[in-house]
Coordinates of C-alpha atoms in Angstrom, one line a residue:
M17 CA 23.3 35.5 -34.3
A18 CA 21.7 35.7 -30.4
H19 CA 18.8 33.3 -30.1
K20 CA 15.5 35.1 -30.1
V21 CA 13.5 34.2 -26.9
T22 CA 10.1 33.0 -27.8
Q23 CA 7.1 33.7 -26.0
T24 CA 6.5 30.1 -25.0
E25 CA 10.0 30.1 -23.6
W26 CA 9.7 33.7 -22.0
E27 CA 6.6 32.0 -20.2
N28 CA 8.2 29.2 -18.9
N29 CA 11.2 31.0 -17.7
M30 CA 8.5 33.1 -15.6
C31 CA 6.9 30.0 -14.4
M32 CA 9.8 29.0 -13.2
Q33 CA 10.7 32.1 -11.1
V34 CA 7.1 32.1 -9.9
L35 CA 7.4 28.6 -8.5
T36 CA 10.7 29.3 -7.1
L37 CA 9.9 32.4 -5.5
T38 CA 6.3 30.5 -4.4
K39 CA 8.6 27.5 -2.8
D40 CA 10.5 30.2 -0.9
E41 CA 7.5 31.9 0.5
L42 CA 5.9 27.9 1.9
Y43 CA 9.3 27.3 3.2
M44 CA 9.0 30.0 5.7
D45 CA 5.9 28.7 7.3
F46 CA 6.8 24.9 6.8
R47 CA 10.3 24.5 7.6
Y48 CA 9.8 20.7 7.5
L49 CA 8.9 20.8 4.5
D50 CA 12.3 22.1 3.0
R51 CA 13.1 18.6 1.1
A52 CA 9.5 17.7 0.0
L53 CA 9.2 21.5 -1.7
S54 CA 12.5 21.1 -3.5
T55 CA 12.2 17.3 -4.9
L56 CA 9.2 17.7 -8.1
I57 CA 10.7 19.1 -10.8
P58 CA 8.9 21.8 -12.6
T59 CA 7.8 21.1 -15.5
P60 CA 5.5 23.2 -18.3
K61 CA 2.7 21.1 -19.9
P62 CA 0.7 23.6 -21.7
S63 CA -2.1 20.7 -22.4
L64 CA -3.2 21.2 -18.7
R65 CA -5.6 23.5 -17.4
S66 CA -4.1 22.8 -13.4
T67 CA -0.8 21.3 -11.9
A68 CA -0.6 17.7 -11.8
T69 CA 2.3 15.2 -10.7
D70 CA 3.5 11.8 -11.2
G71 CA 5.7 11.8 -8.1
I72 CA 8.8 13.2 -10.1
S73 CA 7.3 16.1 -11.9
L74 CA 5.2 19.0 -11.0
F75 CA 3.6 19.7 -14.4
F76 CA 1.9 23.4 -15.0
P77 CA 0.2 25.5 -17.4
S78 CA 2.4 28.3 -18.0
E79 CA -0.1 31.0 -19.1
Q80 CA -2.1 29.5 -15.9
I81 CA 0.4 29.9 -13.3
L82 CA 1.4 33.4 -14.5
R83 CA -2.4 34.1 -14.1
L84 CA -2.8 33.1 -10.9
F85 CA 0.6 35.0 -9.8
Q86 CA -1.3 38.2 -10.5
S87 CA -4.8 37.3 -9.4
N88 CA -4.3 34.9 -6.6
P89 CA -1.0 34.0 -5.4
L90 CA -3.0 32.4 -2.2
Y91 CA -4.4 29.5 -4.5
L92 CA -0.7 29.1 -6.4
N93 CA 0.5 28.7 -2.3
R94 CA -2.2 25.7 -1.8
A95 CA -1.9 24.5 -5.1
L96 CA 2.0 23.9 -4.7
L97 CA 1.6 22.4 -1.1
H98 CA -1.5 20.3 -2.6
S99 CA 0.6 18.4 -4.8
V100 CA 3.1 18.2 -2.3
F101 CA 1.2 16.7 0.4
H102 CA -0.5 14.1 -2.2
C103 CA 3.4 12.8 -2.5
I104 CA 4.2 12.9 1.0
F105 CA 0.9 11.0 1.8
R106 CA 2.0 8.8 -1.1
H107 CA -1.8 8.9 -2.3
L108 CA 0.0 8.1 -5.6
W109 CA 1.0 4.6 -4.6
I110 CA -1.3 3.3 -1.7
R111 CA -4.5 3.2 -3.7
G112 CA -4.9 -0.6 -4.2
K113 CA -8.3 -2.0 -5.4
R114 CA -10.2 1.2 -4.5
K115 CA -12.5 3.0 -7.2
I116 CA -10.1 5.5 -8.8
P117 CA -12.7 8.3 -9.1
L118 CA -13.7 8.3 -5.4
W119 CA -10.0 7.9 -4.4
N120 CA -8.8 10.9 -6.0
L121 CA -12.1 12.7 -4.5
A122 CA -10.8 11.3 -0.9
C123 CA -7.2 12.2 -1.3
D124 CA -7.8 15.9 -2.3
I125 CA -10.5 16.3 0.6
A126 CA -8.0 14.9 2.6
V127 CA -5.5 17.3 1.8
E128 CA -7.3 20.2 1.6
C129 CA -8.9 19.6 5.2
L130 CA -5.2 19.6 6.4
L131 CA -4.5 23.1 4.3
D132 CA -7.6 24.4 5.9
S133 CA -6.8 23.7 9.5
F134 CA -3.3 25.5 9.4
D135 CA -3.2 28.7 10.9
K136 CA -0.5 30.2 8.2
K137 CA -0.8 33.4 6.2
T138 CA 0.5 31.4 3.2
V139 CA -2.4 29.0 2.7
K140 CA -5.0 30.6 5.0
R141 CA -8.3 31.4 3.5
A142 CA -12.3 31.6 4.0
L143 CA -14.1 28.2 4.3
S144 CA -17.0 27.6 1.7
G145 CA -20.7 26.2 3.2
I146 CA -20.4 22.5 1.6
R147 CA -16.6 22.4 3.6
V148 CA -17.9 23.7 6.7
S149 CA -20.8 21.2 6.8
L150 CA -18.3 18.5 5.4
Y151 CA -15.6 18.8 8.1
R152 CA -18.6 19.3 10.8
D153 CA -19.6 15.7 9.8
L154 CA -16.8 14.3 10.1
K155 CA -16.1 15.6 13.2
E156 CA -19.3 14.5 14.6
K157 CA -18.7 11.0 13.4
N158 CA -15.2 10.8 14.9
I159 CA -14.1 10.0 11.2
P160 CA -10.1 10.3 11.3
V161 CA -9.7 12.7 8.4
T162 CA -7.4 10.2 5.8
A163 CA -7.7 9.4 2.5
G164 CA -8.7 5.5 3.0
N165 CA -11.2 6.8 6.2
L166 CA -12.6 9.6 3.8
Y167 CA -12.9 6.7 0.8
Q168 CA -15.0 4.8 3.3
Y169 CA -17.1 7.3 4.5
L170 CA -17.9 8.6 0.9
L171 CA -18.6 5.1 -0.6
P172 CA -22.1 4.8 0.3
A173 CA -22.9 8.5 0.2
T174 CA -22.0 9.3 -3.0
S175 CA -22.8 6.2 -4.8
K176 CA -26.4 7.1 -3.8
D177 CA -26.3 10.5 -5.1
P178 CA -23.9 10.8 -7.8
A179 CA -24.7 14.7 -7.8
Y180 CA -23.7 14.8 -4.8
F181 CA -20.3 13.5 -5.8
Q182 CA -20.0 16.1 -8.6
K183 CA -20.2 18.5 -6.1
L184 CA -17.8 17.5 -4.0
Q185 CA -15.5 17.1 -6.7
M186 CA -15.9 20.6 -8.2
E187 CA -15.1 22.2 -4.5
F188 CA -12.3 20.0 -4.0
F189 CA -10.7 19.8 -7.1
T190 CA -7.0 21.5 -7.1
D191 CA -4.9 19.4 -9.5
D192 CA -5.0 16.8 -12.3
H193 CA -4.2 13.2 -11.4
R194 CA -4.2 12.0 -14.4
F195 CA -0.4 11.1 -14.5
W196 CA -1.1 9.0 -11.1
P197 CA 0.2 5.6 -12.0
A198 CA -2.3 3.0 -12.7
D199 CA -0.5 0.2 -11.1
P200 CA 2.2 1.3 -9.3
S201 CA 4.1 -2.1 -8.9
A202 CA 4.1 -2.5 -12.5
S203 CA 6.6 0.5 -13.6
P204 CA 10.0 0.6 -12.3
T205 CA 10.3 4.4 -12.5
S206 CA 7.2 4.4 -10.1
I207 CA 8.5 2.3 -7.5
K208 CA 11.6 4.4 -7.6
A209 CA 9.5 7.7 -6.9
G210 CA 7.5 6.0 -4.0
Q211 CA 10.4 4.9 -2.4
S212 CA 12.2 8.3 -2.5
W213 CA 8.8 9.7 -1.3
D214 CA 8.5 7.3 1.6
Q215 CA 12.0 8.5 2.8
I216 CA 10.7 11.9 2.2
R217 CA 7.9 10.9 4.4
R218 CA 10.1 10.0 7.1
R219 CA 12.0 12.8 7.2
T220 CA 9.2 15.2 7.3
K221 CA 7.8 13.3 10.5
Q222 CA 10.9 13.6 12.1
E223 CA 11.8 17.2 11.2
F224 CA 7.9 18.0 12.3
S225 CA 9.0 16.6 15.5
M226 CA 12.7 18.2 16.0
R227 CA 10.8 21.8 15.2
G228 CA 8.7 21.4 18.0
E229 CA 5.6 21.7 15.4
D230 CA 3.4 18.8 17.4
N231 CA 1.3 21.5 19.1
A232 CA 1.0 23.8 15.6
S233 CA -2.6 24.5 14.0
G234 CA -3.0 21.2 11.9
S235 CA -0.2 18.9 13.4
E236 CA -2.8 16.3 14.7
L237 CA -4.3 16.0 10.8
L238 CA -0.8 15.9 9.6
T239 CA 0.3 13.2 11.7
K240 CA -2.5 11.0 11.3
Q241 CA -1.9 11.0 7.4
I242 CA 1.7 10.7 7.6
Q243 CA 1.0 7.7 9.2
E244 CA -1.3 6.3 6.8
G245 CA 1.0 7.3 4.1
K246 CA 3.7 4.7 5.5
S247 CA 4.7 2.3 2.9
R248 CA 2.4 -0.7 2.6
R249 CA 4.5 -3.6 2.1
S250 CA 2.3 -6.0 -0.3
Y251 CA 0.6 -9.0 0.9
Q252 CA 2.4 -10.9 -1.8
D253 CA 5.8 -10.0 -0.2
F254 CA 5.0 -10.8 3.3
L255 CA 3.9 -14.3 2.1
R256 CA 6.9 -15.0 1.1
K257 CA 8.4 -15.2 4.3
F258 CA 6.2 -18.4 4.8
T259 CA 7.6 -20.2 1.9
V260 CA 11.3 -22.6 2.3
L261 CA 13.8 -23.0 -0.1
K262 CA 14.5 -26.6 -1.2
E263 CA 16.3 -28.4 -3.6
E264 CA 13.5 -30.1 -6.1
L265 CA 14.3 -32.5 -8.8
H266 CA 13.7 -30.7 -12.2
C267 CA 15.9 -29.9 -14.9
D268 CA 17.5 -26.4 -14.6
Y269 CA 17.4 -25.0 -18.1
D270 CA 18.8 -21.8 -16.8
E271 CA 22.1 -23.5 -15.9
F272 CA 22.2 -25.5 -19.4
D273 CA 24.3 -24.5 -22.1
L274 CA 23.0 -25.5 -25.2
N275 CA 26.2 -25.1 -26.9
Y276 CA 28.6 -27.4 -24.9
Y277 CA 26.2 -29.9 -24.8
S278 CA 26.0 -30.0 -28.7
F279 CA 29.6 -29.8 -29.1
G280 CA 29.7 -33.0 -27.5
L281 CA 27.5 -34.6 -29.3
R282 CA 29.4 -34.0 -32.6
L283 CA 33.0 -34.9 -31.0
Y284 CA 31.8 -38.0 -29.5
K285 CA 29.0 -38.7 -31.5
N286 CA 26.6 -40.1 -28.4
M287 CA 28.2 -38.7 -25.2
P288 CA 27.4 -35.1 -24.5
L289 CA 30.2 -32.9 -23.0
I290 CA 28.1 -31.4 -20.0
E291 CA 24.7 -33.2 -18.9
P292 CA 22.0 -30.3 -17.6
L293 CA 21.7 -29.6 -13.9
E294 CA 19.1 -32.2 -12.8
S295 CA 17.9 -29.9 -9.7
R296 CA 17.8 -26.2 -8.6
E297 CA 16.7 -24.5 -5.5
I298 CA 13.0 -23.2 -5.7
S299 CA 11.1 -20.9 -3.1
K300 CA 7.8 -23.1 -2.6
I301 CA 5.4 -23.9 0.2
S302 CA 6.0 -26.6 2.5
E303 CA 4.1 -26.6 5.4
F304 CA 2.4 -23.5 7.4
A305 CA -1.1 -22.9 9.2
I306 CA -3.7 -20.1 8.5
V307 CA -5.7 -19.6 11.6
I308 CA -8.8 -18.0 10.9
D309 CA -10.5 -15.7 14.2
T310 CA -13.8 -16.7 14.0
S311 CA -15.0 -14.4 16.9
Y312 CA -18.7 -12.8 16.5
S313 CA -16.8 -9.7 15.2
T314 CA -15.4 -11.4 12.2
N315 CA -16.8 -10.6 8.6
G316 CA -17.5 -14.1 6.7
P317 CA -17.3 -13.0 3.1
L318 CA -14.3 -11.1 4.0
V319 CA -12.3 -14.0 5.3
E320 CA -13.2 -15.9 1.9
K321 CA -12.0 -13.4 0.1
F322 CA -8.7 -13.5 2.2
L323 CA -8.3 -16.9 1.7
E324 CA -8.7 -16.4 -2.4
E325 CA -6.2 -14.1 -2.5
T326 CA -3.7 -16.0 -0.2
F327 CA -4.3 -19.0 -2.7
Q328 CA -4.4 -17.1 -5.9
I329 CA -0.5 -16.2 -4.8
I330 CA 0.2 -19.6 -3.8
C331 CA -0.6 -21.2 -7.4
E332 CA 0.5 -18.1 -9.5
R333 CA 4.0 -18.5 -8.0
N334 CA 3.2 -22.8 -8.9
S335 CA 4.3 -23.3 -4.7
F336 CA 3.3 -26.3 -4.0
F337 CA 5.5 -29.2 -3.3
H338 CA 4.7 -32.5 -4.0
K339 CA 4.5 -33.0 -0.3
S340 CA 2.9 -29.8 0.8
Q341 CA 0.4 -28.9 3.3
I342 CA -1.8 -26.0 4.7
H343 CA -4.3 -26.2 7.6
I344 CA -6.4 -23.8 7.4
I345 CA -7.9 -23.9 11.4
Q346 CA -10.7 -22.0 12.3
C347 CA -10.8 -21.0 16.2
D348 CA -12.3 -18.2 18.5
N349 CA -11.6 -19.3 21.8
Q350 CA -11.4 -22.6 20.9
V351 CA -10.6 -24.8 17.7
H352 CA -13.6 -25.4 15.9
S353 CA -11.9 -27.1 12.3
D354 CA -8.8 -27.8 10.8
T355 CA -8.8 -28.3 7.2
I356 CA -6.1 -29.4 5.4
V357 CA -4.7 -28.3 1.6
R358 CA -2.5 -30.4 -0.1
E359 CA -2.8 -29.4 -3.8
E360 CA -5.0 -27.1 -6.1
A361 CA -8.0 -29.1 -6.1
D362 CA -8.4 -28.7 -2.2
I363 CA -8.1 -24.9 -2.5
R364 CA -11.4 -25.3 -5.1
K365 CA -13.0 -27.8 -2.3
L366 CA -12.7 -25.6 0.6
L367 CA -13.6 -22.3 -1.1
H368 CA -16.9 -23.9 -2.4
N369 CA -18.2 -25.2 0.6
F370 CA -16.7 -22.7 3.0
T371 CA -18.4 -21.8 5.9
L372 CA -17.2 -20.0 9.4
T373 CA -17.8 -21.9 12.3
G374 CA -17.5 -20.3 16.1
G375 CA -18.7 -16.6 17.5
G376 CA -17.3 -16.5 20.8
G377 CA -14.6 -14.4 22.0
T378 CA -11.1 -13.7 21.0
D379 CA -8.2 -16.5 22.4
F380 CA -5.2 -16.9 20.6
R381 CA -3.8 -19.0 22.7
P382 CA -6.1 -22.5 22.2
A383 CA -4.8 -22.4 18.5
F384 CA -1.4 -22.3 19.2
S385 CA -2.0 -25.0 21.7
Y386 CA -3.5 -27.2 19.0
I387 CA -0.3 -26.6 16.6
N388 CA 2.0 -27.7 19.1
R389 CA -0.1 -30.7 19.9
L390 CA 0.4 -31.3 16.2
L391 CA 4.1 -31.0 15.8
E392 CA 4.4 -33.5 19.1
K393 CA 2.4 -36.0 16.8
N394 CA 4.9 -35.2 13.9
V395 CA 1.9 -34.3 11.6
F396 CA 4.2 -31.4 10.8
H397 CA 7.7 -32.1 9.8
D398 CA 8.8 -28.9 8.4
L399 CA 6.5 -26.1 9.8
R400 CA 7.4 -22.5 8.1
G401 CA 5.4 -20.2 10.1
V402 CA 1.5 -19.7 11.2
L403 CA -0.6 -16.6 9.9
Y404 CA -2.9 -15.7 12.2
F405 CA -6.1 -13.7 10.4
T406 CA -7.8 -11.2 13.0
D407 CA -9.8 -8.4 13.2
G408 CA -9.9 -8.1 17.3
K409 CA -8.1 -8.1 20.3
G410 CA -7.1 -11.6 22.0
I411 CA -5.2 -13.3 24.7
F412 CA -1.3 -14.1 23.1
P413 CA 0.4 -16.9 24.5
S414 CA 3.2 -16.3 27.0
K415 CA 5.8 -18.0 25.4
K416 CA 7.2 -17.9 21.7
P417 CA 6.1 -20.7 19.6
P418 CA 9.0 -22.8 17.7
Y419 CA 7.6 -21.0 14.2
E420 CA 7.6 -17.7 12.9
T421 CA 4.2 -16.2 13.6
A422 CA 2.6 -13.3 11.9
F423 CA -0.8 -11.8 13.2
L424 CA -3.1 -10.3 10.1
F425 CA -5.2 -7.0 11.4
L426 CA -8.0 -6.0 9.2
E427 CA -7.5 -1.9 8.8
E428 CA -5.2 -0.1 11.2
N429 CA -5.6 -1.6 14.9
E430 CA -3.6 0.5 17.2
S431 CA -4.8 -1.0 20.3
A432 CA -3.7 -4.5 19.1
Q433 CA 0.3 -4.7 20.8
V434 CA 1.5 -8.2 19.3
P435 CA 4.2 -10.0 21.3
A436 CA 7.8 -9.1 20.4
W437 CA 8.1 -12.4 18.8
A438 CA 5.3 -12.0 16.3
M439 CA 5.2 -10.0 13.0
K440 CA 2.2 -7.6 12.5
L441 CA 0.5 -6.9 8.9
T442 CA -2.1 -4.7 8.6
L443 CA -4.7 -5.7 5.6
H444 CA -7.3 -3.7 4.3
E445 CA -10.5 -4.5 3.5
E446 CA -10.4 -2.7 0.0
D447 CA -7.5 -4.5 -1.2
F448 CA -9.5 -8.2 -0.8
I449 CA -13.4 -6.5 -2.3
S450 CA -12.8 -4.6 -5.4

C-alpha cells in the first residue's frame, strides 16, 4: 500500500522546494555566495517562529515559510541571507566574553545594515526611520559597521536605556539565535562547523574579488565584516608557542602497564618485571619575558586583566618548572621596572601590588636592548620568547633578536606593521573584561 503523505510531510516538502527556489534567486544576485548558500541543511523545526541556525542546519517553521513565500518573498530572501551572513562572519564563534543579548543585537544590526546597503532587487527594501537614524549616527561618528564595533557602540546607550535596547531588538530581529553555541570551544561539532565556515569565509572573499564586485554596492561593508570574521587564534593557543618541551623527573603512569608489573612480582617475588618510566616530556614554561607598554595611552586595568589571564592560563596548565623565571618588564621609551615571577606565590604578590610606571612615548627598542643585556650576563639560560603587550605604534628594533617575539595589540590595529621576524596577535578588550 502506498504511503499516504501527511499534511506535515507535504508542508515540509513544499518548504524544501521554496528554499531551493529562494537560494537560486539569491544566487543570481550574489554569485560569490555559491558555496555559502548551499551549506546550511534545511531542517523543519515546528516549535520555532522564525528561521534559525547552528552553523550546520537551517531550521525553519514550515507554516511561516509557506506564508512568507506567498505574502512577502522579499523578507524570505533576506531571512535566508541573514543567517548565511551570520555564519560567513562567524558571529556564532567569535563572541568571546561579550554579553549574549547585546552581542545578538550587534550581530543582527551588522547583517541588516549590510543587506540594506545592497542595491539588489532580491533584498532591497525601504528603510524605517529607526534604521535611517541609526545608520546616520554610525556614519557621523565614523564607526565601522562590524559586530564588534557595534557592540562597543551600543553598550553604554542600551545599558542606560533598556527601552531603546528593546526597540532595536524588535526592529532588527530576523532569526532566532537559540542554537548558537554557548561555548564554541567545548563542542567538537561546533569547532568543526566553525572551521568549515572559516574556509567558506576565505572562499567568499576570493570569489568577491575575482568576480569584480569590489566596487559594487555594499562592498565596503562586506569586506570589513569578512575581515572581522577571520578565525581568532585563542590567546591560550598562542601562549603555547612560548612553552618548551623538556624532560622532567616524573613517573609516567600513562606508559606504565600494571599487569606486567604485577606479573613480575608474582613470578620473582620482590622483583617487578618492568619498572615504571621515571620521566616524561611535558610542555612547560621555562623562561620568557612579558613587556608591558606603559606609554600614556595604556589602560592600567586592562593591563592587569591581561596579566591575570596570562597567569591563569599558565597555572591551569601546571606550567612552571622548578627553575622557571618570567620577567614582567614595564617600558615606554625606557625600561622602568623588571619583576621576576618564579612560582605561583610571586603571581599573587605581583597582581596585589601592581601599578603601571611610565607615561612617555612608545619605543620598543629599549626593552629589547635590556633583554639582550640580560642574555649577555647569563641571567637567561633558555629564553623562549618575548610577549610585547601594546596598544599603540612604536619604533621597532632594526635587527631580529635571538629569540621569538610576538606583539600583542589591543583591538585591530591595521596601521601597526610589525617586522617580518615578529608575530602579531590581536587581543580584544571584551576577552579580558567581562
